[in-house]
XYZ file of C-alpha atoms in Angstrom:
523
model
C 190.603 86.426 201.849
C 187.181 86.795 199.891
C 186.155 83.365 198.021
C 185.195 83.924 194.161
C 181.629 82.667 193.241
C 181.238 79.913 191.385
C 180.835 79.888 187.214
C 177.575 78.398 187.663
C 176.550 81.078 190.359
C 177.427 84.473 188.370
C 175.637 82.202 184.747
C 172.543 81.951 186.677
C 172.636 86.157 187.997
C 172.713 86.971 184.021
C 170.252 84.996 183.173
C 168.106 86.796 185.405
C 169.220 90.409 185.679
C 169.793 90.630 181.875
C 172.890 92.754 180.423
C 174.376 95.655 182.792
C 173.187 99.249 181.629
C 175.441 100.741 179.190
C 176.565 97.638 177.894
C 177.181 98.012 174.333
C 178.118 94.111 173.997
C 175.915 92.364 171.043
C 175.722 88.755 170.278
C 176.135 87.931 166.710
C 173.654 87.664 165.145
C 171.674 84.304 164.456
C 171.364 83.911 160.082
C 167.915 82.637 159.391
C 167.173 78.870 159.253
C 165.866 78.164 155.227
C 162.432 77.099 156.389
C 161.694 80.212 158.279
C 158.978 82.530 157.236
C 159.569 85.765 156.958
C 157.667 88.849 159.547
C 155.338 91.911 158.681
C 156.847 94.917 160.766
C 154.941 98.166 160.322
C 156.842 101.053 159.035
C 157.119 104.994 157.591
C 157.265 105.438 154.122
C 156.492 108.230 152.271
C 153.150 110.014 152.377
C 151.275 106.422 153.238
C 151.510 106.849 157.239
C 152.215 102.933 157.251
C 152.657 100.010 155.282
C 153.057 96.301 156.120
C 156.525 94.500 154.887
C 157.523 91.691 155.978
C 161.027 91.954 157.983
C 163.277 88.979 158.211
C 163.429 89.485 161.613
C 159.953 89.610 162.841
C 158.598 86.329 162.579
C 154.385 86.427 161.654
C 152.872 84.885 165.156
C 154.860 87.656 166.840
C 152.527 90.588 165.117
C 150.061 92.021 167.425
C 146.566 90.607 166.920
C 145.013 93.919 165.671
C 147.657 94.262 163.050
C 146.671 90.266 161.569
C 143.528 91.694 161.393
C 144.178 94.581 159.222
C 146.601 92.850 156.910
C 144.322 90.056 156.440
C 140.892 92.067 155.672
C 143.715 94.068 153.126
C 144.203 91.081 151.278
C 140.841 90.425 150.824
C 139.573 93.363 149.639
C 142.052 92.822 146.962
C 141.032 89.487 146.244
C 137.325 90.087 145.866
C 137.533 93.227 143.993
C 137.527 91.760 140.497
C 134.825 89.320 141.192
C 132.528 92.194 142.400
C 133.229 93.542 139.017
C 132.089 90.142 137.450
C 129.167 89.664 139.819
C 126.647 91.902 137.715
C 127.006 90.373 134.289
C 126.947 86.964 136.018
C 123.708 88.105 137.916
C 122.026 89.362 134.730
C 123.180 86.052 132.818
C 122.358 83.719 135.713
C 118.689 85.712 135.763
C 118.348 85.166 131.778
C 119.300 81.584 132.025
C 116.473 80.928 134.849
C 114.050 82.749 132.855
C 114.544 81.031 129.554
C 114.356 77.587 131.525
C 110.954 78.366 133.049
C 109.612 79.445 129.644
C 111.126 76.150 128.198
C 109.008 74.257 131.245
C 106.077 76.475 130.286
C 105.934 75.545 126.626
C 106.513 71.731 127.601
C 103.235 71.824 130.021
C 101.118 73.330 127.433
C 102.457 70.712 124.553
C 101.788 68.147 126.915
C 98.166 69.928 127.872
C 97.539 69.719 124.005
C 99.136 66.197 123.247
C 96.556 64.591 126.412
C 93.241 64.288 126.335
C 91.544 63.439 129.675
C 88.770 60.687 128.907
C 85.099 61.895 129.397
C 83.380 59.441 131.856
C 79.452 59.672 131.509
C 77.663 60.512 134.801
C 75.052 57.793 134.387
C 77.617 54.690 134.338
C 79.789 56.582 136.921
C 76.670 56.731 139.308
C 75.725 53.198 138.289
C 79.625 51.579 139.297
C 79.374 53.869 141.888
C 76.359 52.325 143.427
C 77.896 48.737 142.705
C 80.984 49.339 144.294
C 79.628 50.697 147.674
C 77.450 48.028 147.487
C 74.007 50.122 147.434
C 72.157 48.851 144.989
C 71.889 45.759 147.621
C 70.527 48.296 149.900
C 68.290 50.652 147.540
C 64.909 48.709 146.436
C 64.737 48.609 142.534
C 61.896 51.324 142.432
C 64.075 53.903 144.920
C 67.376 53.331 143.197
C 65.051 53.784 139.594
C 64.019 57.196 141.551
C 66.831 58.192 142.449
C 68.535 58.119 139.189
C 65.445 59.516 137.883
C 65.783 62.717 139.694
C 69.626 62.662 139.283
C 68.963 62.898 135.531
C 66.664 65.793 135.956
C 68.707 68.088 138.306
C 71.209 66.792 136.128
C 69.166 68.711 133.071
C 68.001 71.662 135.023
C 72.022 72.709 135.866
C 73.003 72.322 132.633
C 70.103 74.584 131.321
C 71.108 77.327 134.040
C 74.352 76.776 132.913
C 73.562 77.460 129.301
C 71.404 80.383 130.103
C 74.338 81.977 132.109
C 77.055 81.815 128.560
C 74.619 83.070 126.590
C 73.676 85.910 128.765
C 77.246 86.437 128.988
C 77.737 86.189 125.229
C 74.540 88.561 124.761
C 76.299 91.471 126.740
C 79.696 91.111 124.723
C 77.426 90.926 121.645
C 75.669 93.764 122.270
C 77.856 95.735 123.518
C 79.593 97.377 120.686
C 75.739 98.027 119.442
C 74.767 100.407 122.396
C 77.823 102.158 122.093
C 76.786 103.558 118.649
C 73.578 103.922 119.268
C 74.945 105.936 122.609
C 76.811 108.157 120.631
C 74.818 108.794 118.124
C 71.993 109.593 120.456
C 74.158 111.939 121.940
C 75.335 113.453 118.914
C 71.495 114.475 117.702
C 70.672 115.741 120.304
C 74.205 118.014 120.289
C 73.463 118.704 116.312
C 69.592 119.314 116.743
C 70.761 122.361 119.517
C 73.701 123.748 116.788
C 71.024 123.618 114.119
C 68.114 125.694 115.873
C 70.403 128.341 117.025
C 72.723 128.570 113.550
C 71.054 127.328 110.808
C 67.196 126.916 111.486
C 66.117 126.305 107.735
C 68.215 123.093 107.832
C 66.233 121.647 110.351
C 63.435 120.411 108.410
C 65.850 118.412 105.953
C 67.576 116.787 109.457
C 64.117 115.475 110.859
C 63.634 114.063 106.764
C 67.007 112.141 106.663
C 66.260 110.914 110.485
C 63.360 109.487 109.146
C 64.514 108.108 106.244
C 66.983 106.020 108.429
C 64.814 105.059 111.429
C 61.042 103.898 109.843
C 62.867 101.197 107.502
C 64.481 100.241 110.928
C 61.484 100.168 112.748
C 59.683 98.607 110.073
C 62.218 95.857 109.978
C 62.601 95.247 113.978
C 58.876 95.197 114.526
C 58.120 92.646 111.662
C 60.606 90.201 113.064
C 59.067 90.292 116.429
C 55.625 90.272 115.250
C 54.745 93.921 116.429
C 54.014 95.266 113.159
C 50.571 96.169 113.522
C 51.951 99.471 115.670
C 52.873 100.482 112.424
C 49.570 101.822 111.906
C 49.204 103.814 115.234
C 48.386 107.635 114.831
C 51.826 108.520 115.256
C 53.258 107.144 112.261
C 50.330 108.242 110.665
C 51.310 112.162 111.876
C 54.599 111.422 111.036
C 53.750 110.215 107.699
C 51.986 114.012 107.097
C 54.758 115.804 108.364
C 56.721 114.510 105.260
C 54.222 115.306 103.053
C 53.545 118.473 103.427
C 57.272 119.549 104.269
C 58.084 118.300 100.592
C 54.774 117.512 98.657
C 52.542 120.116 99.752
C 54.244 122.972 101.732
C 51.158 125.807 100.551
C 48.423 123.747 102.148
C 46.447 125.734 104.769
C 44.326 122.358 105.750
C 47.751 119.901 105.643
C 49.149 122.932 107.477
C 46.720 123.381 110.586
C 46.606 119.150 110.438
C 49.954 118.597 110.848
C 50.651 121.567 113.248
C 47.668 120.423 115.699
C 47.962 116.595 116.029
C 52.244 117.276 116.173
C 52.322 119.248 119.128
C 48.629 118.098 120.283
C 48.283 113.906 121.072
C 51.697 113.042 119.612
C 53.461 115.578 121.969
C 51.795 115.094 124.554
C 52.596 111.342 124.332
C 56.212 111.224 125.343
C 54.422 112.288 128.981
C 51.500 109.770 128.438
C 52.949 107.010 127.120
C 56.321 107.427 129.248
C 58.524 107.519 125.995
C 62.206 107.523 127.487
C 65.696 109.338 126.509
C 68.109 106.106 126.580
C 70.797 106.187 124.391
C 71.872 102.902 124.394
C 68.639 101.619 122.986
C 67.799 102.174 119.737
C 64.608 101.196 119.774
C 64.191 103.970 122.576
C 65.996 106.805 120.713
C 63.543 106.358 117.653
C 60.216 105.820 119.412
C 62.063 109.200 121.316
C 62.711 110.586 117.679
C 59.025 109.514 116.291
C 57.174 111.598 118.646
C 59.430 114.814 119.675
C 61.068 115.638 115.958
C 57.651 116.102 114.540
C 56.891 119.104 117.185
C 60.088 120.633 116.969
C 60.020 120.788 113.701
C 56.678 122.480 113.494
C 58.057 125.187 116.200
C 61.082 125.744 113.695
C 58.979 126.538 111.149
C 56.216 128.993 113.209
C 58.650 130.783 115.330
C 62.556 130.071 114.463
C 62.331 129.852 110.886
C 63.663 132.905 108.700
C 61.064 134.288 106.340
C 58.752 131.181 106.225
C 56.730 131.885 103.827
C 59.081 131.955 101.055
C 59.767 128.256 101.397
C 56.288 127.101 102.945
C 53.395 129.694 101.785
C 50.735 128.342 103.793
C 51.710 130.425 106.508
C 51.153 133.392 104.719
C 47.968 132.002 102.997
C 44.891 134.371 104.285
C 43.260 130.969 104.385
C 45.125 129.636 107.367
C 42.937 130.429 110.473
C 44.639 129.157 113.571
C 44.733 132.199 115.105
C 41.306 133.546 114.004
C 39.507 130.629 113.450
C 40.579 128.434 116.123
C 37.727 126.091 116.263
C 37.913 125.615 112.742
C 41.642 124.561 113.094
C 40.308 122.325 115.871
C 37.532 120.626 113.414
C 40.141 120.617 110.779
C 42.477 118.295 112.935
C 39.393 116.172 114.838
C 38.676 115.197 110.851
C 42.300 114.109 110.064
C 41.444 111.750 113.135
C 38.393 110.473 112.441
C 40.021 109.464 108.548
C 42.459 107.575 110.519
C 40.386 106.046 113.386
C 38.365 104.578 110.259
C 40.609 103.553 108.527
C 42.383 101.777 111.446
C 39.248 100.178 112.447
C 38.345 98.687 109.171
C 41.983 97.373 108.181
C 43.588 96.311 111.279
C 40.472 95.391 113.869
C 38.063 93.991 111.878
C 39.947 92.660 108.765
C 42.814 91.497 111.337
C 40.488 90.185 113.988
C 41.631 86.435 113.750
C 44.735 87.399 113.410
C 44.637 89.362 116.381
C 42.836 87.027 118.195
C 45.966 84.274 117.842
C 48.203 86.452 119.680
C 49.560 89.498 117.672
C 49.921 92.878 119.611
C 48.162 95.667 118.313
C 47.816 99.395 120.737
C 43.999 97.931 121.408
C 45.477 95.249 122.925
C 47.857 96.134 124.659
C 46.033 98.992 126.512
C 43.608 97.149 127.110
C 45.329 94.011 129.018
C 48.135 96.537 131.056
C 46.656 96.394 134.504
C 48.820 98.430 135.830
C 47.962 101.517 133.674
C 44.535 103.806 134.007
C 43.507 103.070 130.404
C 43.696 99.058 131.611
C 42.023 99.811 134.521
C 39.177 101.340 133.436
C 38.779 98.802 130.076
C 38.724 96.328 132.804
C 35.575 97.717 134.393
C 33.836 98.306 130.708
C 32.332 95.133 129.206
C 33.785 92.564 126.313
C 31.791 93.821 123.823
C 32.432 97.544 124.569
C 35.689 97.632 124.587
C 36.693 98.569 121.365
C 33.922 101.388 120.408
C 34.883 102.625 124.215
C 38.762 102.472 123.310
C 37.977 104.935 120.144
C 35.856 107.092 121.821
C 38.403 107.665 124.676
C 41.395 108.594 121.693
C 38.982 110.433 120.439
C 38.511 112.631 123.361
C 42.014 112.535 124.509
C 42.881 113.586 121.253
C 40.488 116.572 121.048
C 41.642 117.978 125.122
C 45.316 118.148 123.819
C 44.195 119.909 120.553
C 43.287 122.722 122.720
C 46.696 123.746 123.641
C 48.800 124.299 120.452
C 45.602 126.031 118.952
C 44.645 128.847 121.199
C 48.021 128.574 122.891
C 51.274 127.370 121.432
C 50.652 129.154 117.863
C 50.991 132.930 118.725
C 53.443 132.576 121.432
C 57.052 131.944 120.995
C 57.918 131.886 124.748
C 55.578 128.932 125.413
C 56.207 127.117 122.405
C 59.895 127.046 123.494
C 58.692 126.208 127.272
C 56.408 123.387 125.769
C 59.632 121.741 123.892
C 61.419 121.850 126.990
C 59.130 120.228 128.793
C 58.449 117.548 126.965
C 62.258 116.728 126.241
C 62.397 117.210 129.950
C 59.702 114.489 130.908
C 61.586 111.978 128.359
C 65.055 112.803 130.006
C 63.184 112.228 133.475
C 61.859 108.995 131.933
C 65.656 107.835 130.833
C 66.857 108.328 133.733
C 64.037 106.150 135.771
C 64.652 103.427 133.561
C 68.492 103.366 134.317
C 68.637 103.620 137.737
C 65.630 102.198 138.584
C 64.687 99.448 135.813
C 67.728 98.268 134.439
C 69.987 97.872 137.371
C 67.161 96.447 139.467
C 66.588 93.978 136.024
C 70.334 92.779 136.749
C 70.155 92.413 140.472
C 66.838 90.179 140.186
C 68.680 88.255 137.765
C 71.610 87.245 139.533
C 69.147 86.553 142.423
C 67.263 84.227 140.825
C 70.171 82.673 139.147
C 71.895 82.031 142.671
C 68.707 80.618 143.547
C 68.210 78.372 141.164
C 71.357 77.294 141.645
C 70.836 76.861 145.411
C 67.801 74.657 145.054
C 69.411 72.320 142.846
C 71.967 71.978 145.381
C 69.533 71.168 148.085
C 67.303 68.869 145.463
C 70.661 67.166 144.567
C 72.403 66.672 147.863
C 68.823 64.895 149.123
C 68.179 62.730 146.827
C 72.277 62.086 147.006
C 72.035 61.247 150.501
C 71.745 57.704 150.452
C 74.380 56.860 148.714
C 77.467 56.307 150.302
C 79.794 58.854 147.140
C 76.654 61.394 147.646
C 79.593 64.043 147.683
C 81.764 62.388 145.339
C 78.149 62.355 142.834
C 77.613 66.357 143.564
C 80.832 66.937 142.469
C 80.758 64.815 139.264
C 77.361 66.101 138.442
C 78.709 69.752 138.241
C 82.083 68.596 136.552
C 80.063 66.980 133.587
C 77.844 70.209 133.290
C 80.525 72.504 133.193
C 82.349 70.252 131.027
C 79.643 69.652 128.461
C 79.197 73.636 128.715
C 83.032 73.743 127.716
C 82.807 71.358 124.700
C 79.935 73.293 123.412
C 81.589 76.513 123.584
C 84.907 74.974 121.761
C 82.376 73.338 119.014
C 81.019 76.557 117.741
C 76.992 76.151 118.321
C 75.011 77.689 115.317
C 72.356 79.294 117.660
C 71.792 83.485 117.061
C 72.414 84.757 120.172
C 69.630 87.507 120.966
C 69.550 90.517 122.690
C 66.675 90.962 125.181
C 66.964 94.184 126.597
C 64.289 95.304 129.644
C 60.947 95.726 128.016
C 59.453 93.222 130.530
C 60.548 94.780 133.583
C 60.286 98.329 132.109
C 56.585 97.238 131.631
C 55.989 96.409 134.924
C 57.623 99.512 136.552
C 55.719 101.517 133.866
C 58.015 102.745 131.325
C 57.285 100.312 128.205
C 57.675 101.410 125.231
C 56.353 98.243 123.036
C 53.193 99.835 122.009
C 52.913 103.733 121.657
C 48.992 104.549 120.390
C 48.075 107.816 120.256
């Protein structure tokens, strides 16, 4: 007879075998304690292929990791989607805020800049309590420490001159400035009309060189008497110039004005853009009319010989069986040589000899000048001539020059229209070839030995200062005060308002010594 198992025997087999197969027996099920949280369980609905509720009986830590995931980063998106909307007005308030407080800090430096004024210690009684305090002085003898503040003083001077020089060169170019500008464009702009004019309306011509005159002697008058240079005034080509006028508006049926003014235009005072190295810069004025003085008076002449329509109706020397260029060449030549002679007199007796003292205490005159350039033939050879010869030798040597260029407007210029125009466009040539020396090689090299010498200057004080500095024991700290006073004196003067005329010097000196002056033009 078979022996049951034991209760406790057949407990333990379910326990570990679990429920037979088929078993539909279910234990009631367990209602949920109050405190228990509710379970997502993933299921269908709809067209969403899942969505996350939470079943009652799926409690949270039993969801698979991947699914926490999901549901969490869910819940944030939805979280942080309204402050992304937020976050750009905040940004551009946030940025405005920042901004206004940094202008507010701005304004409150500068206030403060302008409410305190740093005290101005003098350089003197700084070096002196320098000296005391490093204990120097007990060093230094009286007569080296006397030297030493001696030469402090002047290297002390010396950079604030340089320092000077340099704001009013700078003030001189910002001054200036808006002056070469218009004379640049109006430089330009003749030479554009004077072109229109010859090729369109000829007869006009004569009245443009007139109204160019009117503007530029009173000019040139003016500028020359404030630099004392007035006595060029009464060179041969103002002279021409002043026969041009007259006998394009006084006297237009003079055969002897005619032949006078047609022979010395396109004779000496041509010919002296090429001798006397007259120069096509626009931005000088002074250039453009010593330019104007001594090519206008030619062109003009040409106009009216070859260019001019009917000629003789409005200037009937041309037409006058007196006028004898063409036949009478030599007379046309003795006709001119006595138009120079009036003048060389004349010249003689009211500038050279009634001027002599004058003269003598320094002002310039075309004898002069020629005379002392070294670096010219007509210097070179006065050189070699003696004191007392110099002046009847000067004459005769204009005279002779005078009388060689003569030779071609009478037997060659006059019957030929072709050379006449070639002979223009040489000699506006040779004053564009003379512009363009003086800018590229005058000028700029004017600038570049400027700021050498400047940085030089500079340099040596620097050396002169930092040796005689040397002994004492703030040399550096003294350096550095010296050229903190300078620039600061330089400062206050600037804010003051000094009452000195700032003057242009433009490159005469240098232009001189590379050969293209234009201070003196005899002819």
């Amino acid at each position: 007879m078979a022996t049951e198992p034991p209760q406790a025997e057949l407990r333990q087999r379910a326990k570990t075998t679990g429920p037979p197969v088929g078993s539909t027996t279910e234990s009631p099920p367990t209602p949920p304690s109050p405190t228990s949280r509710p379970s997502l369980s993933r299921t269908q609905t709809g067209d969403l292929p899942h969505s996350f509720d939470l079943a009652n009986d799926e409690p949270l830590f039993s969801m698979p990791l991947l699914d926490l995931l999901v549901m969490v980063d869910a819940h944030l998106e939805l979280w942080t989607r309204s402050l992304r909307r937020k976050a750009a007005p905040w940004r551009s308030k946030a940025d405005k805020l920042v901004e206004e407080s940094r202008e507010r800090a701005r304004n409150k430096i500068e206030e403060a800049r302008a409410k305190v004024k740093l005290p101005r210690v003098n350089s003197e009684q700084f070096l002196s309590s320098m000296l005391e305090d490093s204990g120097v002085k007990d060093v230094l003898s009286p007569r080296d420490r006397e030297k030493l503040e001696r030469r402090y003083r002047e290297v002390r001077e010396r950079a604030k001159e340089s320092l000077k020089k340099l704001s009013v060169k700078w003030e001189e170019e910002k001054t200036v400035r808006l002056r070469d500008k218009i004379s640049f464009f109006f430089g330009v702009m003749n030479v554009l009309c004077s072109a229109l004019l010859l090729g369109f309306a000829p007869t006009y011509i004569p009245l443009y060189y007139s109204a160019q005159m009117a503007a530029f002697l009173p000019l040139r008058v003016y500028a020359y008497k404030k630099r004392l240079y007035h006595y060029f005034l009464f060179d041969l080509c103002y002279a021409i110039n002043a026969l041009v006028l007259v006998y394009l508006w006084i006297f237009p049926g003079n055969t002897y004005l005619f032949e006078a003014c047609y022979g010395l235009t396109l004779g000496s005072l041509g010919t002296a853009i090429a001798t006397w190295r007259n120069s096509l810069v626009f931005h000088s004025l002074d250039k453009v009319i010593s330019l104007a003085i001594h090519i206008f008076p030619p062109f003009v002449m040409t106009t009216i010989v070859h260019f001019y329509p009917d000629p003789s109706s409005r200037y009937p020397a041309l037409a006058s069986p007196g006028l004898g260029i063409s036949t009478r060449p030599w007379r046309s030549i003795s006709i001119n040589m006595v138009a120079y002679l009036v003048w060389q007199l004349l010249y003689f007796r009211y500038v050279i000899v009634a001027r002599k003292e004058k003269i003598k205490q320094g002002r310039a005159t075309s004898f002069t000048f020629l005379i002392n350039d070294k670096k010219r033939l007509i210097g070179k050879i006065a050189a070699k001539v003696p004191e007392q010869y110099r002046e009847a030798a000067f004459m005769a040597g204009q005279a002779l020059y005078t009388f060689v260029t003569l030779l071609i407007p009478i037997f060659v210029l006059f019957d030929s229209k072709f050379w006449s125009s070639v002979y223009l466009i040489i000699l506006f040539g040779v004053s564009v070839w003379n512009g363009a020396s003086f800018y590229l090689e005058v000028y700029g090299r004017k600038f570049e030995k400027e700021l050498i010498a400047l940085r030089k200057e500079f340099e040596e004080q620097q050396v002169q200062l930092s040796k005689y500095a040397t002994p004492a024991a703030g040399g550096e700290e003294m350096s550095r005060v010296t050229s903190l006073d300078a620039l600061g004196e330089k400062r206050e003067e600037e804010s003051e308002g000094s009452g000195e005329e700032i003057r242009h010097e433009d490159a005469e000196a240098v232009a001189e010594e590379k050969g293209f002056g234009e201070v003196a033009k005899p002819v």
